[in-house]
Coordinates of C-alpha atoms and ligand atoms in Angstrom, one line a residue:
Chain A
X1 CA -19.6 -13.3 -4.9
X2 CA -22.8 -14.6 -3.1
X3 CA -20.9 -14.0 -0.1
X4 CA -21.0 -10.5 -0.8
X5 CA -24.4 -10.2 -1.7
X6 CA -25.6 -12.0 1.7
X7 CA -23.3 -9.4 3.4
X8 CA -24.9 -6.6 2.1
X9 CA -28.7 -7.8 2.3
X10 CA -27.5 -8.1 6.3
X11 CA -26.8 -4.6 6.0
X12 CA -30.2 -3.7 4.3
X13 CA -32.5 -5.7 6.6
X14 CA -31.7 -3.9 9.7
X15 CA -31.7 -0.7 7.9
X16 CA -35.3 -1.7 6.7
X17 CA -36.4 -2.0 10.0
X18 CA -35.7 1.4 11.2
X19 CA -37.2 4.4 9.4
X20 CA -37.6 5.0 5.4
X21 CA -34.1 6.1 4.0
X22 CA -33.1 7.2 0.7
X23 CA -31.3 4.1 -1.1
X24 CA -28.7 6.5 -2.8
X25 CA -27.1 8.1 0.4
X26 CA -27.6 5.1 2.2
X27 CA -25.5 2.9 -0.5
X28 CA -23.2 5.4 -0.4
X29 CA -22.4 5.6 4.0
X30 CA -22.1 1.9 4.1
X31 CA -19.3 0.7 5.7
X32 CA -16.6 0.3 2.9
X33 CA -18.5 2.5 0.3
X34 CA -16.4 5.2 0.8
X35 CA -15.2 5.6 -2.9
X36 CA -18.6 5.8 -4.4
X37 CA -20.0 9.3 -5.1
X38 CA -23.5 10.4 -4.7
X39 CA -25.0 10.5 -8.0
X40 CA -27.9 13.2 -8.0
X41 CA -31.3 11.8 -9.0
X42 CA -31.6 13.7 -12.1
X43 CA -28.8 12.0 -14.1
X44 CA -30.3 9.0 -13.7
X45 CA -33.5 9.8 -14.8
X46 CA -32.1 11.0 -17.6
X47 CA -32.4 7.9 -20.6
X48 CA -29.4 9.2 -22.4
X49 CA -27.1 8.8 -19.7
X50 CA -28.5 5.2 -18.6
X51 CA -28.4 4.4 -22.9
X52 CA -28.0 0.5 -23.1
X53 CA -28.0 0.3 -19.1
X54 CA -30.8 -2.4 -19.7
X55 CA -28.9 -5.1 -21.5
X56 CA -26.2 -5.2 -18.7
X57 CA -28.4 -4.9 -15.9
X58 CA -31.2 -7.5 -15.0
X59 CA -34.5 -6.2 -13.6
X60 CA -33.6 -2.9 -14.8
X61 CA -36.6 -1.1 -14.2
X62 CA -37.3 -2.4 -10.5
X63 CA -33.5 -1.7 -9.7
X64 CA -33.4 2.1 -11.4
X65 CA -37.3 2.7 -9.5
X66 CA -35.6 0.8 -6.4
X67 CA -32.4 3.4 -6.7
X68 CA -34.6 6.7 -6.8
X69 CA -36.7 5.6 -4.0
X70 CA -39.6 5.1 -6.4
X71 CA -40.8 1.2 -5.3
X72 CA -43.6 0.9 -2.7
X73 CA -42.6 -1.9 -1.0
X74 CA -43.7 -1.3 2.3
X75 CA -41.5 -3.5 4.9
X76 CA -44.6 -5.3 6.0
X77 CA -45.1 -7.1 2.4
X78 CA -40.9 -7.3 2.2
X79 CA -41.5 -9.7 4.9
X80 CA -44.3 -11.6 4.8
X81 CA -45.2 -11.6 1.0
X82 CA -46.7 -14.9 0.4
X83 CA -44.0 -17.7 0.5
X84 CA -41.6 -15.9 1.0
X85 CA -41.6 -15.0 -2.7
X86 CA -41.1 -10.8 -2.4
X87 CA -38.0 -11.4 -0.1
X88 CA -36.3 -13.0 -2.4
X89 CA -36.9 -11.3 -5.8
X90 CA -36.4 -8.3 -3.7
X91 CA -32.8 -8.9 -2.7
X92 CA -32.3 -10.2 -6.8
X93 CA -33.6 -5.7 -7.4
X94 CA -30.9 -4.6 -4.5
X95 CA -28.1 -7.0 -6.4
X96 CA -29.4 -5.6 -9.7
X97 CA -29.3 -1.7 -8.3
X98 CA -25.9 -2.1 -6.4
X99 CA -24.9 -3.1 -10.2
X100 CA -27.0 -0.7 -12.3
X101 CA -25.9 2.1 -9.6
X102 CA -22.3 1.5 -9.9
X103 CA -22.4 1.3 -13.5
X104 CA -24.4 4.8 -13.7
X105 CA -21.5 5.8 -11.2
X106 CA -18.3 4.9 -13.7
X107 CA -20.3 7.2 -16.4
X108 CA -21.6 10.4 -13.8
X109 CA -17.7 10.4 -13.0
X110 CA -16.8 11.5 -16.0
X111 CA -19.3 14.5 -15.9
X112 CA -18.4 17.8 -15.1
X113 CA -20.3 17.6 -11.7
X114 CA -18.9 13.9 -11.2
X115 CA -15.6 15.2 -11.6
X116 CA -16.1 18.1 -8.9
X117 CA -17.7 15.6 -6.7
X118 CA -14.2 13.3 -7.5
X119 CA -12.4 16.4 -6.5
X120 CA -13.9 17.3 -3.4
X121 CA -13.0 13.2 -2.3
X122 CA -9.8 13.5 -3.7
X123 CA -8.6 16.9 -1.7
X124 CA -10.1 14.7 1.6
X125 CA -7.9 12.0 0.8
X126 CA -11.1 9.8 0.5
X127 CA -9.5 7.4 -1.8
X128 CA -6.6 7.3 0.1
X129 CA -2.9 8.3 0.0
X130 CA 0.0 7.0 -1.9
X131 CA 1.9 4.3 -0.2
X132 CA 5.3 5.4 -2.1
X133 CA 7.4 7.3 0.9
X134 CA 8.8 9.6 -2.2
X135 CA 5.2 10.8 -2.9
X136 CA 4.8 12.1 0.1
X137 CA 1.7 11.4 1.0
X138 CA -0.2 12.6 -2.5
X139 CA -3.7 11.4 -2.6
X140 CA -5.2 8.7 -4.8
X141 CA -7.8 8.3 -7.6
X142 CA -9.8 5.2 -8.0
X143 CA -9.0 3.3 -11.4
X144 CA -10.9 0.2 -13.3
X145 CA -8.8 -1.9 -15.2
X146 CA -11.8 -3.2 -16.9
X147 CA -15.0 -1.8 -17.8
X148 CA -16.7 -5.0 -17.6
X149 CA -18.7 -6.5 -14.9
X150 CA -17.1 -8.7 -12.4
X151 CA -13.6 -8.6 -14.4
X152 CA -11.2 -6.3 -12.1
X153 CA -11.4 -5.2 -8.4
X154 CA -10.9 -1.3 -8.2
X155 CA -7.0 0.7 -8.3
X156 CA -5.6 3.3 -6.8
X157 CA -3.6 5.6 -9.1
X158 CA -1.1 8.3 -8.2
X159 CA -0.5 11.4 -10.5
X160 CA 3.2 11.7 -8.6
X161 CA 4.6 8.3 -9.4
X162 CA 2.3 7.7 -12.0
X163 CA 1.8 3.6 -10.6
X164 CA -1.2 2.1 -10.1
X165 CA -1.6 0.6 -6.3
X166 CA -4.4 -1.9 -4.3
X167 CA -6.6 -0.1 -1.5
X168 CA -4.6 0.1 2.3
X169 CA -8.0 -1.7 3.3
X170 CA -9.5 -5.1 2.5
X171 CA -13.0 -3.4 2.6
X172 CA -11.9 -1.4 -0.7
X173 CA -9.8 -4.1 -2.7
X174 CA -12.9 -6.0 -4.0
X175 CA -15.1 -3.5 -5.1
X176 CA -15.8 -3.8 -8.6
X177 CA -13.0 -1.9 -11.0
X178 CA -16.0 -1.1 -13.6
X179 CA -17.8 1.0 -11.2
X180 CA -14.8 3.9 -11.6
X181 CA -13.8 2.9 -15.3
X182 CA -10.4 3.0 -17.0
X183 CA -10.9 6.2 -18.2
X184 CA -10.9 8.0 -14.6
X185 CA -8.0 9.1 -14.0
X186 CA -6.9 10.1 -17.7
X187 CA -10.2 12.1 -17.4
X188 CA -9.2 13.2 -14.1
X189 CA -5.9 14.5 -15.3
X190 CA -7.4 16.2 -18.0
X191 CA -10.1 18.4 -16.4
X192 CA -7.7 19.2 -14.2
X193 CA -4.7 20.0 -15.5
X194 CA -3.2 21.9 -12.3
X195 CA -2.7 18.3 -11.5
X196 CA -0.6 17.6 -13.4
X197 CA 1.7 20.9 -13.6
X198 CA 1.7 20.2 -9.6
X199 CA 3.1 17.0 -9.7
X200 CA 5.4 18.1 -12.5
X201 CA 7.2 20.9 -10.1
X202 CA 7.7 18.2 -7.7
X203 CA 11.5 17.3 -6.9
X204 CA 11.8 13.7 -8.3
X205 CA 13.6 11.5 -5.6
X206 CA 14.5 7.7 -5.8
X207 CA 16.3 5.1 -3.3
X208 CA 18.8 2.8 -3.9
X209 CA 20.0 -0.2 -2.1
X210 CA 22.8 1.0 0.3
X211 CA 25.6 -1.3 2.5
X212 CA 27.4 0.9 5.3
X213 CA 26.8 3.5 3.2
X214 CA 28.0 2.0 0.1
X215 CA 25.5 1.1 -3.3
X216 CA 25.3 -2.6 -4.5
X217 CA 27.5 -3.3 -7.1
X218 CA 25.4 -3.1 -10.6
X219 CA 26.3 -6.4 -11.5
X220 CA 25.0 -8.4 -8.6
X221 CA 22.4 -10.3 -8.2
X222 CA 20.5 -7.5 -6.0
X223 CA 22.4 -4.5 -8.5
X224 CA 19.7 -1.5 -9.2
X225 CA 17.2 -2.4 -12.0
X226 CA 14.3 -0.3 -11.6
X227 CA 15.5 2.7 -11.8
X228 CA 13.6 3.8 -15.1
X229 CA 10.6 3.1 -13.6
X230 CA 11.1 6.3 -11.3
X231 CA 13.1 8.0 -13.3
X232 CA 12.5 11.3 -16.0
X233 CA 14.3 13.1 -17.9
X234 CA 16.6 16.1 -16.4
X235 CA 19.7 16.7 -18.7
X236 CA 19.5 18.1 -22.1
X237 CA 20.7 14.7 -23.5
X238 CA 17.8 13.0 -22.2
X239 CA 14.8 15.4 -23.3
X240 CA 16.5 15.2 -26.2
X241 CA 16.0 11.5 -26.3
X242 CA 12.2 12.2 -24.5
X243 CA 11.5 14.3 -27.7
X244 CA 12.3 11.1 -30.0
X245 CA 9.8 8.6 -27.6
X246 CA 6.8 11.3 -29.2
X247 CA 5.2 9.0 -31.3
X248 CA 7.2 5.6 -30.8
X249 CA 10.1 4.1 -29.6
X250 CA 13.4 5.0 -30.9
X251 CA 14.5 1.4 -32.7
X252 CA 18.2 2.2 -32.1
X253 CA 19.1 1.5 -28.6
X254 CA 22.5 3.3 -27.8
Chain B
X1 CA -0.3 3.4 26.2
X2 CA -2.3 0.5 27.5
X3 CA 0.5 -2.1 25.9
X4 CA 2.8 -0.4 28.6
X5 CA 0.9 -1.7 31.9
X6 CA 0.4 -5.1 30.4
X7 CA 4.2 -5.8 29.7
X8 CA 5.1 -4.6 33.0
X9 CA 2.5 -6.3 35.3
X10 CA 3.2 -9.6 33.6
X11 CA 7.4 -9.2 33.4
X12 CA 7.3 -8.8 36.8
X13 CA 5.7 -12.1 37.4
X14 CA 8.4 -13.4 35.3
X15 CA 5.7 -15.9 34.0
X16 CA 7.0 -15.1 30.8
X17 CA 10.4 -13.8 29.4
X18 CA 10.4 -9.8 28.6
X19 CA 11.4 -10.6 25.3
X20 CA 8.7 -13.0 24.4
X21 CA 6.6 -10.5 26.0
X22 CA 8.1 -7.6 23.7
X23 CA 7.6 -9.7 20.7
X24 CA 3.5 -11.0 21.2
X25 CA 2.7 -7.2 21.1
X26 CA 0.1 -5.9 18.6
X27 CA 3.2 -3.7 16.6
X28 CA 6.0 -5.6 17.3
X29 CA 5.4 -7.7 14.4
X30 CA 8.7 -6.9 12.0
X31 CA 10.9 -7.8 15.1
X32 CA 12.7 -11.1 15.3
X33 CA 13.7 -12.9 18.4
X34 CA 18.1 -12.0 19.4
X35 CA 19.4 -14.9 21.6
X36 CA 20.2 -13.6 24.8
X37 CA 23.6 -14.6 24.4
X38 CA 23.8 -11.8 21.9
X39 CA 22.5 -9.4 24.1
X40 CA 24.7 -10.6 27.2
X41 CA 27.8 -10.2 24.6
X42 CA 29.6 -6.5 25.6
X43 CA 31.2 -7.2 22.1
X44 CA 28.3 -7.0 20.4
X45 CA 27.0 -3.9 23.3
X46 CA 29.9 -1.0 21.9
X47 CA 28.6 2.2 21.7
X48 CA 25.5 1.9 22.9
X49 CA 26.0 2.4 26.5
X50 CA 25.1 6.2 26.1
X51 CA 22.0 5.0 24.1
X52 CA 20.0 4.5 27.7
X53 CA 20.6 5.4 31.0
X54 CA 21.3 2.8 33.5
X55 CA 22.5 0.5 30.8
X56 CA 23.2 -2.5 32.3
X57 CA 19.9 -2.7 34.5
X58 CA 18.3 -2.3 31.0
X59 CA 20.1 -5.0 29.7
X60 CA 19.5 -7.3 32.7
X61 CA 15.6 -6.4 32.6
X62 CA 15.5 -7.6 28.9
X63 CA 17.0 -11.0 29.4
X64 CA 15.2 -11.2 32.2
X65 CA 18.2 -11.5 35.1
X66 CA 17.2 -8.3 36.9
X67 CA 16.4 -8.8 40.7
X68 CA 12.8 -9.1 41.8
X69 CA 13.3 -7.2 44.5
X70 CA 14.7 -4.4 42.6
X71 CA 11.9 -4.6 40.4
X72 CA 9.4 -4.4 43.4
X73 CA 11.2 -1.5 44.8
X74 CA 10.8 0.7 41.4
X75 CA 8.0 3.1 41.3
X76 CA 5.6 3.0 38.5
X77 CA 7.2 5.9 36.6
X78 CA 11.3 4.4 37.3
X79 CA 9.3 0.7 35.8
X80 CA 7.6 2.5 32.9
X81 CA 10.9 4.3 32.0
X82 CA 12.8 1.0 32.2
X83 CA 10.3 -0.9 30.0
X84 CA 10.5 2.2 27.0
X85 CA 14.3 2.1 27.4
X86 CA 14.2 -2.0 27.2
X87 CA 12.3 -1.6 24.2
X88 CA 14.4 1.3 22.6
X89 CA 18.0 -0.6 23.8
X90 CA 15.9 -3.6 22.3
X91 CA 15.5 -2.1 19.4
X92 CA 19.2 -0.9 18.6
X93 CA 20.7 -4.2 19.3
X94 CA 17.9 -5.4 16.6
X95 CA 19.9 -2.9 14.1
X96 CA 23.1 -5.1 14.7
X97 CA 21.9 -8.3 15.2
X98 CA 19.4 -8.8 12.0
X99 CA 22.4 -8.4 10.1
X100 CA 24.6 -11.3 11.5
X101 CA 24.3 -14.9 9.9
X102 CA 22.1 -15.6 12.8
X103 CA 19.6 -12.6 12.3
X104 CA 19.8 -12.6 8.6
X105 CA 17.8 -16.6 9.2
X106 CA 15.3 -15.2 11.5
X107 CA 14.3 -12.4 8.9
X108 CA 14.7 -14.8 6.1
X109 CA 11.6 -16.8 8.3
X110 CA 10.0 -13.9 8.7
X111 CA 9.8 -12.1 5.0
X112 CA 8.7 -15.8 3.8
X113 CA 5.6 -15.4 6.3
X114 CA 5.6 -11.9 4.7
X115 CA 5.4 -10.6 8.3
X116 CA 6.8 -7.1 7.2
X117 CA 3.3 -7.0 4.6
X118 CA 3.4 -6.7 0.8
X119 CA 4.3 -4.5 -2.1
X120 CA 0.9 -2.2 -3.0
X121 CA 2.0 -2.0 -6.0
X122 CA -0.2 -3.4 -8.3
X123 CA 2.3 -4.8 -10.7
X124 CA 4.2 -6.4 -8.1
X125 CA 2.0 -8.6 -7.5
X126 CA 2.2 -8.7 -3.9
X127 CA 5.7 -9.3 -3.2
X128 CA 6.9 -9.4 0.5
X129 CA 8.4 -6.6 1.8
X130 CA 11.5 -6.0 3.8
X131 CA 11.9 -3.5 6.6
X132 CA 14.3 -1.0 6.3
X133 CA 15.2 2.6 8.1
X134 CA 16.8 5.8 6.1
X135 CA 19.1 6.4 9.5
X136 CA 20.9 4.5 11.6
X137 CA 20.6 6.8 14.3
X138 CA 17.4 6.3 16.5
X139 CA 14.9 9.8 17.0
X140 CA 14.9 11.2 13.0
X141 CA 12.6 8.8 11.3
X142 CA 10.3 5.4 11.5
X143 CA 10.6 2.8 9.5
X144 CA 9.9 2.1 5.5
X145 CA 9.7 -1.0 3.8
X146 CA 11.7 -2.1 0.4
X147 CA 10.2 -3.6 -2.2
X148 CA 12.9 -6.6 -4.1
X149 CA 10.5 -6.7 -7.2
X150 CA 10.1 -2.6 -7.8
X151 CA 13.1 -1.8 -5.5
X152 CA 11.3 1.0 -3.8
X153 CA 9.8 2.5 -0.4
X154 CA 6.6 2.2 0.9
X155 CA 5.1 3.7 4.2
X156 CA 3.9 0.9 6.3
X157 CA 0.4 0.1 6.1
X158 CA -0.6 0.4 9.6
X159 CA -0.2 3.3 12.6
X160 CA 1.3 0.3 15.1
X161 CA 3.6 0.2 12.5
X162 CA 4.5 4.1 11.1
X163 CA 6.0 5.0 14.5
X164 CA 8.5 2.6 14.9
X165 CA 11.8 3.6 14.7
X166 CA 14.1 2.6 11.4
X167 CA 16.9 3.0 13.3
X168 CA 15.8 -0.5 14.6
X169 CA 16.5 -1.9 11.5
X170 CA 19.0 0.1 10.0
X171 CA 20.1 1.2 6.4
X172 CA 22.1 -1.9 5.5
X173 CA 19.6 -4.4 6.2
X174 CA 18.0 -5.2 2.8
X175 CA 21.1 -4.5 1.0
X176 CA 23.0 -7.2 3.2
X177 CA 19.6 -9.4 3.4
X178 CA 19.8 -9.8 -0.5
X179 CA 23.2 -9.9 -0.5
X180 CA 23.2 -13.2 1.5
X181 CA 20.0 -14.8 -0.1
X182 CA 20.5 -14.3 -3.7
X183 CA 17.6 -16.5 -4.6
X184 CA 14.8 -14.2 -3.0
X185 CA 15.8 -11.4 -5.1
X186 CA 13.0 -11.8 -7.6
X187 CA 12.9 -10.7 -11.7
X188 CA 11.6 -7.5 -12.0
X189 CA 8.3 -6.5 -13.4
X190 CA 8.5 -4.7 -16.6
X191 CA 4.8 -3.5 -16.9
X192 CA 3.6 -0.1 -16.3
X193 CA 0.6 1.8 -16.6
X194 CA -0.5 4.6 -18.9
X195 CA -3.6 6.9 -17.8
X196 CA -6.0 6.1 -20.8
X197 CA -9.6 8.0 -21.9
X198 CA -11.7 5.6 -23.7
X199 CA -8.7 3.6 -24.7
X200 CA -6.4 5.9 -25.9
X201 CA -3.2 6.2 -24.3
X202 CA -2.5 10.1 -23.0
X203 CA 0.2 11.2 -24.9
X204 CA 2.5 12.5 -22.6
X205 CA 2.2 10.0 -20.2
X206 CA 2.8 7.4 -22.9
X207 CA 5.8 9.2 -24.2
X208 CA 7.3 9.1 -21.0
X209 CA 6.7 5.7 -20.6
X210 CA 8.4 4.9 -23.7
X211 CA 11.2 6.7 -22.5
X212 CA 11.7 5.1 -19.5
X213 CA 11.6 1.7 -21.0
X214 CA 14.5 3.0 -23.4
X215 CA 15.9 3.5 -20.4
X216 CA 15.1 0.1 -18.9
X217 CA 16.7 -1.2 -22.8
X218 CA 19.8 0.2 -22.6
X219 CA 20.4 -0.3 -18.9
X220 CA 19.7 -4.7 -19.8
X221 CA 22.0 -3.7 -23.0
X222 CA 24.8 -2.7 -20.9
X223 CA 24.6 -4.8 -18.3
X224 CA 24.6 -8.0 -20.7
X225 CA 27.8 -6.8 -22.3
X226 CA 29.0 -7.0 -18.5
X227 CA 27.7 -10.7 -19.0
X228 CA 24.6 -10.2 -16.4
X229 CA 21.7 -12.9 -16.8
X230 CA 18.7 -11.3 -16.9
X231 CA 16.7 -14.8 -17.4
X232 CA 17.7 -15.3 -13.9
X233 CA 17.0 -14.1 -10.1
X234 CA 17.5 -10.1 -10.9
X235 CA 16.7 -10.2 -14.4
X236 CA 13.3 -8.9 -16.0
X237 CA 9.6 -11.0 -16.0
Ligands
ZN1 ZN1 2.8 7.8 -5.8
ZN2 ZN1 7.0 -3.4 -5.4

């Protein structure tokens, strides 16, 4: 983890010696930040949207005034405060906002205008594509499997196969789950549910081990045993049984 | 483009063998090493004489027994085609030769370096992969890779990798790689993940997935009555 902090204050201190830049687009054109949003200034002024922000976050005032561009710090007194003090609280503020931003970022996601921005990065295929050749290349959401702090690196899930995946790209696989949330992509599904009835109308196709053209006998060792896990339901005998799954599982297994 | 020149400037040196050459290419990763007494082997050679033109000068500039004079002679177009049809006859032979005793231990080395990559898949927890094509007849597709754990296909992760052709490794290869090593076949992951808001599950989502492990119930269920072990290699985690 330190190591990724002294990568990114590398980052910052050659983009502190050029010209004044906003921290929010810059944070979000870094190399690797691709799955962040841009979250507009507004919603995080807003107190209700940040509620309880504070306990999570240290220095959460310098980090939120460091976010919207609102800290002074000129880079003359970054450099040479005296003992070298301001350098180093200073790099604690960019840890604290890279923290406090991305946990702003799991909640503006689930806005109506975090979703549209999700949407836009989704039709780009900013997240990615799924890595199933049966998909067919549908693009990928970004998924927490925690919404705590430092718990879960960030997910790929696909709408068509309905599986989670890890990022093509080691740049992407340890960025912090919590930043997205767990409830992305249910959100995601349900503002837009066009989504869903796509995916729905999609052929469902699955492979199967095959030997000169022959399948592997179901009782060996390498005999099919994951074809549920692709499968869903197509004759009337089978929605039947889907209609029984509603609530829980059927106890009598037939 | 640029991989072309190098291999041919350096074969022609014959500082190093066109196969070893062919192998230390950025791509060429997911290919093994065939003996050249494989290659030499007409028996092992039948049918694909049409695959190339001037087979046997394609052959003899793989294993490295073409003349240097010939070579010299060749103008950089007739050397550039012979070095894509090396590869492509290269290739083909692969197809047969991975599935032999022989070729089957190479790839075993290989997919225990994980040299064909890892299943995405986040429940599979980053099981190797194995390499595997949907035709055995070179020009219609590249290649895939299989996952043992979820026992599906994934696009490789990387271009040098999408455009090779899966005719180089053929339909039959996982199905006879797991065939011959029982014991990689891993147990199965049962987990699976439903879309949740705040917690709760989304209910159609979850009912499928309920379905789909009463599938997963009754296949076990009828499988045990056919006295499968699913506490072993095959079974379930
Ligand atoms: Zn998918
Ligand atoms: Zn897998």
């Amino acid at each position: 983890m330190s190591e990724y902090i002294a990568d990114r204050n590398d980052d910052d201190s050659s983009e502190d010696s050029g010209s004044y830049e906003e921290w929010i687009p810059s944070f979000c054109a870094r190399f690797g930040h691709e799955y962040y949003c841009q979250i507009p200034s507004e919603f995080l002024e807003d107190d209700f949207n940040m509620t309880a922000l504070a306990l999570e976050v240290p220095l959460y005032r310098q980090a939120l005034d460091l976010i919207l561009d609102l800290e002074a710090v000129s880079d003359d007194e970054a450099e040479h405060g005296e003992n070298g003090q301001p350098e180093v609280s200073r790099s604690l503020v960019e840890h604290a906002a890279e923290q406090l931003y991305g946990l702003a970022h799991a909640r503006y996601v689930l806005t109506r205008p975090g979703l549209q921005a999700l949407a836009e990065k989704f039709d780009r295929r900013a997240f990615g594509t799924c890595p199933r050749y049966h998909c067919g290349g549908m693009q990928l959401l970004p998924c927490g499997l925690s919404d705590t702090l430092g718990r879960q690196p960030v997910r790929l899930y696909c709408a068509c196969c309905g599986d989670l995946y890890v990022p093509a790209q080691a740049r992407h696989a340890q960025l912090d789950g919590c930043f997205w949330g767990t409830s992305l992509p249910g959100v995601f599904l349900q503002h837009f549910p066009e989504l869903g009835e796509y995916v729905g109308k999609r052929p469902v196709q699955s492979y199967s081990l095959r030997v000169f053209g022959f399948g592997v006998n179901e009782r060996a060792v390498s005999g099919a045993r994951m074809a549920w896990l692709r499968q869903r339901p197509s004759t009337e005998e089978e929605w039947e049984e889907y209609a029984k799954c509603e609530y829980e599982m059927p106890t009598e297994v037939s | 483009m640029e991989d072309n020149m190098d291999g041919m400037t350096d074969s022609s040196d014959y500082v190093e063998m066109w196969i070893d050459l062919f192998l230390g290419r950025k791509g060429s990763e997911y290919f093994c090493d065939i003996d050249p007494d494989y290659i030499t082997d007409r028996f092992n050679l039948i049918n694909l004489q049409k695959t190339v033109p001037k087979f046997t000068q394609v052959i003899q500039y793989i294993v490295d027994e073409l003349d240097e004079t010939v070579l010299e002679s060749m103008s950089h177009s007739r050397l550039e085609q012979l070095e894509n049809d090396a590869r492509k006859l290269y290739g083909l032979i692969h197809a047969r030769y991975i599935i032999t005793i022989k070729g089957l231990q190479k790839m075993l080395q290989k997919y225990r370096d994980a040299d064909f990559g890892r299943c995405p898949r986040v429940f599979c927890n980053s099981q190797p992969l194995l390499p595997v094509g949907l035709h055995d007849v070179p020009g219609i597709d590249s290649v895939r890779l299989y996952c043992p754990a979820c026992e599906d296909l994934y696009n490789p992760k990387s271009s040098r990798h999408s455009t090779i052709d899966g005719a180089y490794f053929g339909t039959s290869f996982p199905g006879m790689f797991l065939q011959a090593f029982p014991e990689i076949v891993p147990r199965h992951p049962t987990k699976t993940y439903v879309p949740k808001i705040f917690g709760f599950e989304l209910h159609k989502q979850a009912q499928l997935a309920r379905w789909q492990e009463l599938q997963r119930l009754k296949l076990q269920k009828s499988l045990e009555a056919k006295n499968v072990d699913f506490s072993k290699n095959g079974g379930y985690k």
